[in-house]
Coordinates of C-alpha atoms and ligand atoms in Angstrom, one line a residue:
M1 CA -0.8 -15.6 25.5
V2 CA -2.2 -16.3 22.0
H3 CA -4.7 -19.1 22.5
Q4 CA -5.5 -19.6 18.9
D5 CA -3.4 -19.5 15.7
I6 CA -4.7 -16.3 14.1
H7 CA -3.6 -17.6 10.7
A8 CA -5.6 -20.8 11.0
H9 CA -8.8 -19.4 9.6
R10 CA -7.6 -18.1 6.3
I11 CA -8.7 -17.2 2.8
L12 CA -6.7 -17.7 -0.4
I13 CA -7.1 -15.1 -3.1
L14 CA -5.9 -16.2 -6.6
D15 CA -4.9 -13.1 -8.7
F16 CA -5.6 -12.9 -12.4
G17 CA -4.0 -9.5 -12.8
S18 CA -6.8 -7.2 -11.7
Q19 CA -6.0 -3.8 -10.2
Y20 CA -8.5 -4.5 -7.4
T21 CA -7.0 -7.7 -6.1
Q22 CA -5.3 -5.8 -3.2
L23 CA -8.5 -4.2 -2.4
I24 CA -10.2 -7.6 -2.1
A25 CA -7.5 -8.6 0.4
R26 CA -7.9 -5.4 2.4
R27 CA -11.6 -6.1 2.7
V28 CA -11.1 -9.6 3.9
R29 CA -8.7 -8.4 6.4
E30 CA -11.1 -5.6 7.5
I31 CA -13.7 -8.4 8.1
G32 CA -11.1 -9.8 10.5
V33 CA -9.7 -12.8 8.6
Y34 CA -6.2 -13.4 7.4
C35 CA -5.7 -13.9 3.6
E36 CA -3.0 -14.0 1.1
I37 CA -2.8 -13.1 -2.6
R38 CA -1.1 -15.6 -4.8
A39 CA -0.7 -15.8 -8.6
W40 CA -3.5 -17.8 -10.5
D41 CA -1.0 -20.5 -11.4
M42 CA -0.2 -21.4 -7.8
D43 CA 1.0 -25.0 -7.4
E44 CA -1.8 -27.4 -6.4
N45 CA 0.2 -29.0 -3.6
E46 CA 0.9 -25.5 -2.2
I47 CA -2.8 -24.8 -2.3
R48 CA -3.5 -27.9 -0.4
D49 CA -0.8 -27.1 2.2
F50 CA -2.1 -23.5 2.5
A51 CA -5.4 -25.1 3.7
P52 CA -7.7 -22.2 3.0
K53 CA -11.2 -22.2 4.5
G54 CA -12.4 -20.5 1.3
I55 CA -11.0 -19.3 -2.1
I56 CA -11.6 -16.1 -3.9
L57 CA -10.8 -16.0 -7.7
A58 CA -10.2 -12.4 -8.5
G59 CA -10.7 -10.4 -11.7
G60 CA -8.3 -9.9 -14.5
P61 CA -7.7 -8.2 -17.9
E62 CA -7.7 -11.3 -20.0
S63 CA -10.6 -12.9 -21.8
V64 CA -11.8 -16.4 -21.0
P65 CA -12.9 -17.4 -24.6
L66 CA -9.4 -16.5 -25.9
P67 CA -7.0 -19.4 -26.3
G68 CA -4.2 -19.4 -23.7
S69 CA -6.1 -17.3 -21.2
P70 CA -5.5 -18.4 -17.5
R71 CA -7.6 -20.9 -15.6
A72 CA -7.8 -21.7 -11.9
P73 CA -6.0 -24.8 -10.8
E74 CA -8.5 -27.7 -10.7
I75 CA -7.9 -28.4 -7.0
V76 CA -9.8 -25.1 -6.3
F77 CA -13.0 -26.9 -7.2
T78 CA -12.2 -30.2 -5.4
L79 CA -10.9 -29.2 -2.1
G80 CA -14.4 -29.0 -0.6
V81 CA -14.2 -25.4 0.4
P82 CA -16.4 -22.5 -0.7
V83 CA -15.3 -20.5 -3.8
L84 CA -16.2 -17.0 -4.8
G85 CA -15.4 -15.9 -8.4
I86 CA -15.3 -12.3 -9.0
C87 CA -15.6 -10.9 -12.6
Y88 CA -12.8 -12.8 -14.5
G89 CA -12.8 -15.3 -11.6
M90 CA -16.5 -15.9 -12.2
Q91 CA -16.0 -16.3 -15.9
T92 CA -13.3 -18.8 -15.6
M93 CA -15.2 -20.7 -12.9
A94 CA -18.2 -20.9 -15.2
E95 CA -16.1 -22.2 -18.1
Q96 CA -14.3 -24.7 -16.0
L97 CA -17.4 -26.2 -14.5
G98 CA -19.2 -26.6 -17.7
G99 CA -20.8 -23.3 -18.5
K100 CA -20.0 -20.9 -21.3
V101 CA -18.6 -17.4 -21.6
Q102 CA -19.1 -15.0 -24.5
G103 CA -16.3 -12.5 -25.4
S104 CA -17.1 -9.0 -26.3
D105 CA -15.1 -5.8 -26.7
K106 CA -18.1 -3.7 -25.6
H107 CA -17.2 -2.7 -22.1
E108 CA -19.8 -2.2 -19.4
F109 CA -18.2 0.1 -16.9
G110 CA -19.6 1.8 -13.8
Y111 CA -22.8 1.8 -11.9
A112 CA -25.5 -0.9 -12.5
R113 CA -28.6 -2.0 -10.7
V114 CA -29.0 -5.7 -10.6
D115 CA -32.2 -7.5 -9.8
I116 CA -32.0 -10.3 -7.3
V117 CA -33.4 -13.6 -8.6
G118 CA -34.8 -16.4 -6.4
K119 CA -33.4 -17.1 -2.9
S120 CA -29.9 -18.0 -1.9
D121 CA -27.9 -18.5 1.2
F122 CA -25.4 -16.0 -0.2
L123 CA -27.7 -13.0 -0.8
A124 CA -30.4 -13.7 1.8
G125 CA -31.4 -10.4 3.5
I126 CA -28.9 -8.3 1.5
E127 CA -30.6 -5.7 -0.8
D128 CA -30.6 -2.0 -1.6
H129 CA -34.1 -1.6 -3.0
V130 CA -37.5 -3.3 -2.7
D131 CA -40.0 -2.2 -5.3
G132 CA -43.8 -2.4 -5.1
D133 CA -44.0 -6.0 -6.3
G134 CA -41.4 -7.1 -3.7
L135 CA -38.7 -7.3 -6.3
L136 CA -35.3 -6.8 -4.7
S137 CA -32.2 -5.1 -6.2
L138 CA -28.7 -4.1 -5.6
D139 CA -26.5 -1.1 -6.5
V140 CA -23.3 -2.5 -7.9
W141 CA -20.2 -1.5 -9.8
M142 CA -19.2 -3.4 -12.9
S143 CA -16.2 -3.4 -15.2
H144 CA -16.3 -6.1 -17.8
G145 CA -16.8 -6.9 -21.5
D146 CA -17.2 -10.7 -21.4
K147 CA -20.1 -12.4 -19.8
V148 CA -21.3 -15.8 -18.7
I149 CA -24.1 -16.9 -21.1
E150 CA -24.6 -20.5 -20.0
L151 CA -24.6 -21.6 -16.4
P152 CA -22.4 -24.4 -15.3
T153 CA -24.0 -27.6 -14.0
D154 CA -25.9 -27.3 -10.7
F155 CA -25.7 -23.5 -10.8
H156 CA -28.6 -21.0 -10.5
I157 CA -28.9 -17.4 -11.4
L158 CA -28.8 -15.2 -8.3
A159 CA -28.9 -11.7 -9.9
S160 CA -29.5 -10.3 -13.3
T161 CA -29.6 -7.1 -15.4
P162 CA -31.1 -6.6 -18.9
S163 CA -27.6 -6.4 -20.5
C164 CA -26.1 -9.1 -18.3
P165 CA -28.6 -11.8 -17.5
I166 CA -26.2 -13.9 -15.4
A167 CA -24.8 -11.1 -13.2
A168 CA -24.4 -13.4 -10.2
M169 CA -24.7 -17.2 -10.0
G170 CA -24.4 -19.9 -7.3
D171 CA -24.3 -23.5 -6.6
E172 CA -25.8 -23.6 -3.1
K173 CA -24.7 -27.2 -2.3
R174 CA -21.0 -26.7 -2.9
H175 CA -21.1 -23.0 -1.9
F176 CA -19.6 -21.9 -5.2
Y177 CA -20.6 -18.3 -6.2
G178 CA -19.7 -16.0 -9.1
L179 CA -20.3 -12.2 -9.2
Q180 CA -19.9 -10.3 -12.4
F181 CA -19.7 -7.1 -10.4
H182 CA -17.1 -6.0 -7.9
P183 CA -18.1 -6.4 -4.2
E184 CA -14.7 -5.1 -3.1
V185 CA -15.2 -1.5 -4.3
T186 CA -17.3 0.9 -2.1
H187 CA -19.6 1.8 -5.0
T188 CA -21.1 -1.7 -4.6
R189 CA -23.1 -0.7 -1.5
Q190 CA -23.6 -4.1 0.0
G191 CA -20.2 -5.4 -1.2
L192 CA -18.7 -5.6 2.3
R193 CA -21.8 -7.5 3.5
M194 CA -21.5 -9.9 0.6
L195 CA -17.9 -10.6 1.4
S196 CA -18.7 -11.0 5.1
R197 CA -21.4 -13.4 4.3
F198 CA -19.1 -15.5 2.2
I199 CA -16.2 -15.4 4.6
L200 CA -17.8 -15.5 8.1
E201 CA -20.9 -17.6 7.3
L202 CA -20.3 -19.8 4.3
C203 CA -16.6 -20.4 4.8
A204 CA -17.2 -20.3 8.6
C205 CA -14.1 -18.3 9.3
E206 CA -13.7 -16.7 12.7
A207 CA -12.7 -13.1 12.9
L208 CA -9.4 -13.6 14.7
W209 CA -7.4 -11.1 12.8
T210 CA -7.7 -8.1 15.1
P211 CA -5.0 -5.5 16.0
S212 CA -4.5 -6.9 19.5
N213 CA -4.2 -10.4 18.3
I214 CA -1.8 -9.3 15.5
V215 CA 0.4 -7.6 18.1
E216 CA 0.5 -10.5 20.4
D217 CA 1.2 -13.0 17.6
A218 CA 4.0 -10.7 16.2
I219 CA 5.6 -10.3 19.5
S220 CA 5.7 -14.0 20.2
N221 CA 7.0 -14.8 16.8
V222 CA 9.8 -12.3 17.1
Q223 CA 10.7 -13.6 20.6
A224 CA 10.8 -17.2 19.1
Q225 CA 12.9 -16.1 16.1
V226 CA 15.6 -14.0 17.8
G227 CA 15.9 -15.7 21.2
K228 CA 18.7 -13.8 23.1
D229 CA 20.4 -12.3 20.0
N230 CA 20.7 -8.7 19.2
V231 CA 18.8 -6.9 16.5
L232 CA 19.5 -3.8 14.5
L233 CA 16.7 -1.7 13.1
G234 CA 17.0 1.2 10.6
L235 CA 14.7 3.8 12.1
S236 CA 13.6 6.5 9.8
G237 CA 10.9 8.1 11.9
G238 CA 8.4 7.0 9.2
V239 CA 5.3 4.9 10.1
D240 CA 6.6 1.5 9.2
S241 CA 10.0 1.5 10.9
S242 CA 8.5 3.4 13.9
V243 CA 5.8 0.6 14.4
V244 CA 8.6 -2.0 14.1
A245 CA 10.6 -0.1 16.7
A246 CA 7.7 0.0 19.1
L247 CA 6.9 -3.7 18.5
L248 CA 10.5 -4.9 18.9
H249 CA 11.0 -2.7 22.0
Q250 CA 8.1 -4.5 23.6
A251 CA 9.2 -7.9 22.4
I252 CA 12.9 -7.9 23.1
G253 CA 13.6 -4.7 25.0
D254 CA 17.3 -4.0 25.2
Q255 CA 18.3 -6.5 22.5
L256 CA 17.1 -3.9 20.0
T257 CA 19.3 -1.1 18.8
C258 CA 18.0 1.4 16.3
V259 CA 20.1 3.3 13.9
F260 CA 18.8 6.6 12.6
V261 CA 20.8 7.8 9.6
D262 CA 20.9 11.5 8.9
N263 CA 21.7 11.3 5.2
G264 CA 21.4 15.1 4.7
L265 CA 18.2 14.5 2.7
L266 CA 15.7 14.6 5.6
R267 CA 13.0 17.1 6.4
L268 CA 13.6 20.0 8.7
Q269 CA 14.1 18.9 12.3
E270 CA 13.4 15.3 11.5
G271 CA 16.4 14.1 13.4
E272 CA 15.6 15.9 16.6
Q273 CA 12.0 14.7 16.5
V274 CA 13.0 11.0 16.0
M275 CA 15.5 11.3 18.9
A276 CA 12.9 13.0 21.2
M277 CA 10.2 10.5 20.5
F278 CA 12.1 7.3 20.6
A279 CA 15.3 7.8 22.7
E280 CA 13.9 10.3 25.2
N281 CA 10.2 9.3 25.6
M282 CA 10.2 5.6 24.9
G283 CA 13.6 4.6 26.2
V284 CA 14.6 2.9 23.0
K285 CA 18.3 2.7 22.2
V286 CA 18.8 4.9 19.2
I287 CA 22.1 5.7 17.6
R288 CA 22.1 8.8 15.4
V289 CA 24.6 8.6 12.6
N290 CA 25.6 11.7 10.8
A291 CA 26.2 10.5 7.3
E292 CA 25.4 13.7 5.4
E293 CA 28.9 14.1 4.1
K294 CA 29.1 10.5 2.9
F295 CA 25.7 10.5 1.1
L296 CA 26.2 14.0 -0.5
S297 CA 29.7 13.3 -1.7
R298 CA 28.6 10.1 -3.4
L299 CA 25.7 11.9 -5.1
L300 CA 28.0 14.7 -6.4
G301 CA 27.4 15.2 -10.2
V302 CA 24.7 12.5 -10.4
T303 CA 21.4 13.6 -12.1
D304 CA 19.9 10.3 -13.2
P305 CA 17.0 9.3 -10.8
E306 CA 17.7 5.6 -10.9
E307 CA 21.3 6.1 -10.3
K308 CA 20.6 8.4 -7.3
R309 CA 18.3 5.8 -5.8
K310 CA 20.8 3.0 -6.2
I311 CA 23.6 5.1 -4.6
I312 CA 21.4 6.0 -1.7
G313 CA 20.3 2.4 -1.2
R314 CA 23.8 1.1 -1.2
T315 CA 25.0 3.8 1.2
F316 CA 22.3 3.1 3.6
I317 CA 23.4 -0.6 3.8
E318 CA 27.0 0.4 4.2
V319 CA 26.1 2.6 7.1
F320 CA 24.0 -0.2 8.8
D321 CA 26.9 -2.6 8.2
D322 CA 29.4 -0.3 9.8
E323 CA 27.2 0.3 12.9
A324 CA 26.6 -3.4 13.2
T325 CA 30.3 -4.1 13.2
K326 CA 30.9 -1.4 15.8
L327 CA 28.2 -3.0 18.0
Q328 CA 29.3 -6.6 17.5
G329 CA 27.2 -9.6 18.0
V330 CA 24.3 -8.3 15.9
K331 CA 22.8 -11.2 14.1
Y332 CA 19.5 -9.7 12.8
L333 CA 18.5 -6.8 10.7
A334 CA 15.0 -5.6 11.2
Q335 CA 13.0 -3.9 8.4
G336 CA 9.7 -2.2 8.1
T337 CA 8.8 -4.2 5.0
I338 CA 5.0 -4.3 4.5
Y339 CA 2.8 -6.6 2.4
P340 CA 2.5 -4.3 -0.7
D341 CA 6.3 -4.3 -0.8
V342 CA 6.3 -8.0 -0.9
I343 CA 3.5 -8.3 -3.5
E344 CA 5.1 -5.7 -5.7
S345 CA 8.6 -7.1 -5.6
A346 CA 7.2 -10.6 -6.3
G347 CA 5.4 -9.1 -9.3
S348 CA 8.6 -7.7 -10.7
K349 CA 10.5 -11.0 -10.0
N350 CA 7.8 -12.9 -12.1
G351 CA 8.3 -10.5 -14.9
K352 CA 4.6 -9.5 -14.8
A353 CA 5.2 -5.9 -13.7
H354 CA 7.6 -3.2 -15.0
V355 CA 10.1 -1.7 -12.7
I356 CA 9.0 1.9 -12.6
K357 CA 11.4 2.9 -9.8
S358 CA 13.7 1.1 -7.6
H359 CA 12.6 1.4 -4.0
H360 CA 15.7 1.7 -1.8
N361 CA 14.7 -1.1 0.7
V362 CA 13.4 -3.7 -1.7
G363 CA 15.8 -5.9 -3.7
G364 CA 18.6 -3.5 -2.7
L365 CA 20.1 -5.9 -0.1
P366 CA 23.4 -7.5 -1.1
D367 CA 23.2 -11.3 -1.6
D368 CA 26.2 -11.9 0.8
M369 CA 24.5 -10.0 3.6
A370 CA 25.7 -11.3 7.0
F371 CA 22.3 -10.5 8.7
E372 CA 19.2 -12.5 8.9
L373 CA 16.0 -10.4 8.4
V374 CA 13.3 -9.8 11.0
E375 CA 10.2 -8.3 9.2
P376 CA 7.2 -8.4 11.6
L377 CA 5.1 -6.3 9.2
R378 CA 5.5 -8.4 6.1
E379 CA 1.9 -9.5 6.1
L380 CA 0.3 -6.2 6.8
F381 CA -1.2 -3.5 4.7
K382 CA -0.4 0.2 5.6
D383 CA -3.8 0.7 7.3
E384 CA -3.2 -2.4 9.5
V385 CA 0.2 -1.2 10.3
R386 CA -1.3 2.1 11.5
K387 CA -3.9 0.3 13.6
I388 CA -1.3 -1.8 15.4
G389 CA 0.8 1.3 15.8
L390 CA -2.0 2.9 17.8
E391 CA -2.4 -0.5 19.6
L392 CA 1.3 -0.3 20.7
G393 CA 0.7 3.1 22.1
L394 CA 2.4 5.3 19.5
P395 CA 0.8 8.8 19.3
F396 CA -1.8 9.4 16.5
D397 CA 0.3 12.1 14.9
M398 CA 3.2 9.6 14.5
V399 CA 1.1 6.8 13.1
Y400 CA -0.9 9.0 10.7
R401 CA 2.0 11.0 9.4
H402 CA 2.5 11.1 5.6
P403 CA 5.0 8.6 4.2
F404 CA 8.5 9.9 3.5
P405 CA 10.7 7.9 1.0
G406 CA 14.0 6.6 2.2
P407 CA 15.9 8.5 -0.6
G408 CA 14.1 11.6 0.8
L409 CA 14.9 14.9 -0.7
G410 CA 17.4 13.2 -3.0
V411 CA 14.6 12.3 -5.4
R412 CA 12.8 15.7 -4.9
I413 CA 15.8 17.7 -6.1
L414 CA 15.4 17.3 -9.9
A415 CA 19.1 17.9 -10.5
E416 CA 22.4 17.1 -8.9
V417 CA 21.9 16.9 -5.2
R418 CA 23.6 19.9 -3.5
K419 CA 23.4 20.9 0.1
E420 CA 22.3 24.5 -0.9
Y421 CA 19.3 23.0 -2.9
A422 CA 18.4 20.6 0.0
D423 CA 18.4 23.6 2.4
I424 CA 16.0 25.6 0.2
L425 CA 13.8 22.5 -0.3
R426 CA 13.8 21.7 3.4
R427 CA 12.5 25.1 4.3
A428 CA 9.8 25.1 1.4
D429 CA 8.6 21.7 2.6
H430 CA 8.4 22.8 6.2
I431 CA 6.3 25.9 5.3
F432 CA 3.9 23.8 3.1
I433 CA 3.4 21.2 5.9
E434 CA 3.1 23.8 8.6
E435 CA 0.4 25.5 6.6
L436 CA -1.4 22.3 5.9
R437 CA -1.6 21.5 9.6
R438 CA -2.6 25.0 10.4
A439 CA -5.5 24.9 7.9
D440 CA -6.5 21.5 9.2
L441 CA -5.7 19.9 5.8
Y442 CA -2.7 17.7 6.7
H443 CA -4.8 14.6 7.5
K444 CA -7.1 15.4 4.5
T445 CA -4.3 14.7 2.1
S446 CA -2.4 11.4 2.0
Q447 CA 1.0 12.8 1.1
A448 CA 2.2 16.3 0.5
F449 CA 5.7 17.8 -0.2
A450 CA 7.7 20.3 -2.2
V451 CA 10.0 19.6 -5.1
F452 CA 13.0 21.6 -6.1
L453 CA 13.1 22.5 -9.9
P454 CA 16.5 23.4 -11.2
V455 CA 15.1 26.1 -13.3
R456 CA 15.7 29.9 -12.8
S457 CA 12.9 32.2 -13.2
V458 CA 12.5 36.0 -13.0
G459 CA 10.6 37.7 -10.3
V460 CA 10.3 41.1 -8.6
V461 CA 10.4 41.3 -4.8
G462 CA 10.1 44.7 -3.2
D463 CA 11.2 46.6 -6.5
A464 CA 14.2 44.4 -6.9
R465 CA 14.8 41.9 -9.6
R466 CA 15.0 38.2 -8.6
Y467 CA 16.4 35.4 -10.8
E468 CA 15.9 32.3 -8.7
W469 CA 14.7 28.7 -8.4
V470 CA 11.3 27.3 -8.8
I471 CA 9.4 25.1 -6.1
A472 CA 6.7 22.8 -7.1
L473 CA 4.1 21.7 -4.5
R474 CA 2.6 18.2 -4.6
A475 CA -0.3 16.9 -2.6
V476 CA -2.3 13.8 -3.3
E477 CA -5.2 11.8 -2.0
T478 CA -4.9 8.1 -2.2
I479 CA -5.7 5.0 -0.1
D480 CA -3.0 2.6 -1.3
F481 CA -0.5 4.9 -3.0
M482 CA -0.9 2.7 -6.1
T483 CA -3.2 5.3 -7.8
A484 CA -3.6 8.8 -6.6
R485 CA -5.6 12.0 -7.4
W486 CA -4.0 15.4 -7.0
A487 CA -5.5 17.1 -3.9
H488 CA -7.9 19.9 -4.8
L489 CA -6.6 22.3 -2.2
P490 CA -8.3 25.7 -1.8
Y491 CA -6.8 28.4 -3.9
E492 CA -6.6 30.8 -0.9
F493 CA -4.5 28.1 0.9
L494 CA -2.2 27.7 -2.0
E495 CA -1.8 31.4 -2.2
T496 CA -0.8 31.6 1.5
V497 CA 1.8 28.9 1.0
S498 CA 3.2 30.4 -2.2
N499 CA 3.5 33.8 -0.7
R500 CA 5.3 32.5 2.4
I501 CA 7.8 30.4 0.4
I502 CA 8.8 33.3 -2.0
N503 CA 8.9 35.9 0.8
E504 CA 10.7 33.8 3.4
I505 CA 13.2 31.9 1.2
T506 CA 15.5 34.1 -0.8
G507 CA 16.5 31.5 -3.3
V508 CA 13.0 31.0 -4.7
S509 CA 11.2 33.3 -7.1
R510 CA 8.2 31.1 -8.2
V511 CA 5.9 28.4 -6.9
T512 CA 3.8 26.0 -9.0
Y513 CA 1.2 23.4 -8.0
D514 CA 1.3 19.9 -9.5
I515 CA -2.0 18.8 -10.9
S516 CA -1.0 15.4 -12.3
S517 CA -2.8 12.2 -11.1
K518 CA -1.2 8.8 -10.8
P519 CA -1.3 7.2 -13.3
P520 CA 0.0 8.5 -15.6
A521 CA 2.3 10.5 -13.3
T522 CA 3.8 9.0 -10.2
I523 CA 3.6 10.5 -6.7
E524 CA 7.3 11.4 -6.5
W525 CA 8.9 13.3 -9.4
E526 CA 11.8 11.0 -9.7
Ligands
LIG1 N1 17.0 7.9 7.5 C1 16.9 6.6 7.8 N2 17.6 6.0 8.7 C2 17.5 4.7 9.0 N3 16.7 3.9 8.3 C3 16.0 4.4 7.3 C4 16.1 5.8 7.0 N4 15.2 6.0 5.9 C5 14.7 4.7 5.6 N5 15.2 3.8 6.4 C6 14.8 2.4 6.4 O1 14.2 2.1 5.2 C7 12.9 1.5 5.4 C8 12.0 1.8 4.3 O2 11.6 3.2 4.3 P1 10.2 3.7 4.1 O3 10.2 5.2 4.0 O4 9.5 2.9 3.1 O5 9.5 3.2 5.4 P2 9.3 4.1 6.7 O6 10.1 5.3 6.7 O7 9.5 3.2 7.9 O8 7.7 4.5 6.7 P3 7.0 5.5 5.7 O9 6.6 4.7 4.5 O10 5.9 6.0 6.6 O11 7.9 6.7 5.4 C9 12.5 2.0 6.7 O12 11.5 1.1 7.3 C10 13.9 2.0 7.5 O13 14.1 0.7 8.0
LIG2 O1 10.6 4.2 1.1 C1 10.5 4.6 0.0 N1 11.6 4.3 -0.9 C2 11.6 4.7 -2.1 O2 12.7 4.5 -2.8 C3 10.4 5.3 -2.6 N2 10.1 5.8 -3.8 C4 8.7 6.3 -3.7 N3 8.3 6.0 -2.5 C5 7.0 6.3 -1.9 O3 6.1 5.3 -2.5 C6 4.8 5.9 -2.8 C7 4.5 5.8 -4.2 O4 5.4 6.6 -5.0 P1 5.5 6.7 -6.5 O5 4.1 7.0 -7.0 O6 6.4 7.9 -6.8 O7 6.1 5.4 -7.0 C8 5.0 7.4 -2.3 O8 4.4 7.4 -1.0 C9 6.5 7.6 -2.4 O9 6.8 8.7 -1.4 C10 9.3 5.4 -1.8 N4 9.4 5.0 -0.5
LIG3 N1 -12.6 -6.9 -14.4 C1 -12.5 -8.2 -15.0 O1 -12.2 -9.1 -14.3 C2 -12.8 -8.2 -16.4 C3 -12.8 -9.6 -16.9 C4 -12.8 -9.7 -18.4 N2 -11.5 -9.3 -18.9 C5 -13.8 -8.9 -19.0 O2 -13.6 -7.9 -19.7 O3 -15.0 -9.3 -18.9
LIG4 MG1 10.0 6.7 5.3

C-alpha cells in the first residue's frame, strides 16, 4: 500500500536553457524528492496547480541586462515557497526583486574559492575550509560572465570572492537564495549538502522518492490505468524495456504480452538471451518475431542515416500492429520511454533544440494509432530506472548493460545494410564486448560497440594479401549520454581486440579506434 502520495512533496525547476538543468533535477531526485523541469515561461496557473514546495531557477546562456532576456514568472516570488536561483536564475531573481546585474563578456569559468559572509540558515555548518581567523570558505565551480552588483531589497550577501563580491545572496525571511556558482556539479564539494539543505530543511520536503516507493506507486498506477485489459510491450532486452517488462509482470501478470522483434540488426545471440531471461526464467509471455527479412528488404539500397532510422521505426510499429491484431483485444501499448526522452522531444517541439537524429521510438508513432500508451518510466532518469530494475529483482548484469539503440546495427553499418555486413559487424562487436568483460572494463565504460566502415583496405595475413573491410571501435564514458568522453582504454587491451578481430574474421583487414568526444561527435556514427 502506498500510504503517501510520493509526488506530493515536489520541487519545480524552471529551465533557462542551461546544460546543467538535468543535472539539478537528478540531484534533487537523489536527495529523495520528486521534481520536474519546465520551461522558464511556464504558465502562472500551471505553476499554482503544480503546487511546488520550492522552486529552483536554473542557469542559462542569456544575459539579464540585455533586452528581451527571459524572466521568471512573477508568481514564483508570490507563492510563499522558498526559491533558489542558480547562476542565471540568481541574476534574474536579483533584477526582478530590485537589485542590479552587470553584463560582461569576460567569462569566469572553473574552480573558485568563495568566502562565507555572515550567518545564514542556508549555509550554517556548511564549509570546506576554516582559516586561522575563523574565516570560512567553500570550493565551488563557476561558469558566468555577468554578475549581481546590487542586492535586491531585504537580501544579504552570503558568500563572496574578490572578483564576484555577491557570489551568494539570501533573504532569510522569505527563504529566497541566489548562488552564482553551480551546486549541482560535483566540483562544488558541498553542493549536494546545499541542495539538501534547501530542499529538505528550507522547503521542508520529505524524502519519499525512493526506489521501493517508486515501484509501489508505478504498480498501482498501472493497475488503475489498464484494469483488466491486455497490454503489449516491445521488449528489446535493453535496460528500459526490460524494467518495464518486470514492472508490468508484477503489476498485471498474464495481461502482459511482450513482443521481441528480431530485425536482423541485433547483437550476436541477443535473441536467445532475451528469451532465456524473460520467457524461461521469469515466466513472462514473450513472442519472438523473426522480421529480419522484412527489415533488411526495406533497407535495401538505403544509405542515408535519417532515412534508415525512419524505415526502421515504421517497420517496428508495423510489426507491433500485426502482433496486436493477431492477439486481439490489446488496448494498450507499453513503452520504455524515460524522462530524458520526454524532455528532449519537448525541446524539439518548442523549436528550442535542433533535431540531430530521429530516435526510433520518439515522435515515430502514427497519429491514428489504435493503442493507448502505458509508460511507467516516463518520469525517471536512467540511473533511477536502473535502481528500480534492481528493486524489481532483475540481475545486476541486465540492469547495468550498455544501452543498445533500437535501429541497432542498422546505424552502425555506414553503408547500405546488407546481411553479410551485419554478420561481420556482429562478430566484431561480440569480440570487443567479450574482451571488455574479460579485462574487467565493461562496467568502466558506459557504452562500447563496433562500427562497420564500407572502406576496403590492404593487409597481409600469413603471407597472403587481404583487401577487406575496416572496423572502428567506439567506447565512451558518460553519465547522461548527452555529453561523452572517448574511453581511454589501455593500448594493450586495444591490441588484443584488434588482433582477435582481424585474425578471427576473414572479412576484416584493419581496426581503428574512435577518439572523438561528444560534442562535437555523437556517440553513434549515424
Ligand atoms: N528489437 C526490439 N524488439 C522489440 N522492441 C524493441 C526492440 N528494440 C527496441 N524496441 C522498443 O523501443 C524502445 C526504445 O529502445 P531503447 O533502445 O531506447 O530502449 P531499451 O532497449 O529498452 O533500453 P536501452 O536504452 O538500455 O537499450 C524499447 O523500450 C522497446 O520498447
Ligand atoms: O533507442 C534508441 N534509438 C535510437 O534511434 C537511438 N539513436 C541513438 N541512440 C542512443 O542514444 C545515446 C546517444 O546517442 P547519440 O550521441 O548518437 O545521439 C546512445 O546511447 C545511443 O546508442 C538511440 N537509442
Ligand atoms: N551559467 C549561467 O547561468 C550563465 C549566466 C549568464 N549567461 C552569465 O554569463 O553570467
Ligand atoms: Mg535498446
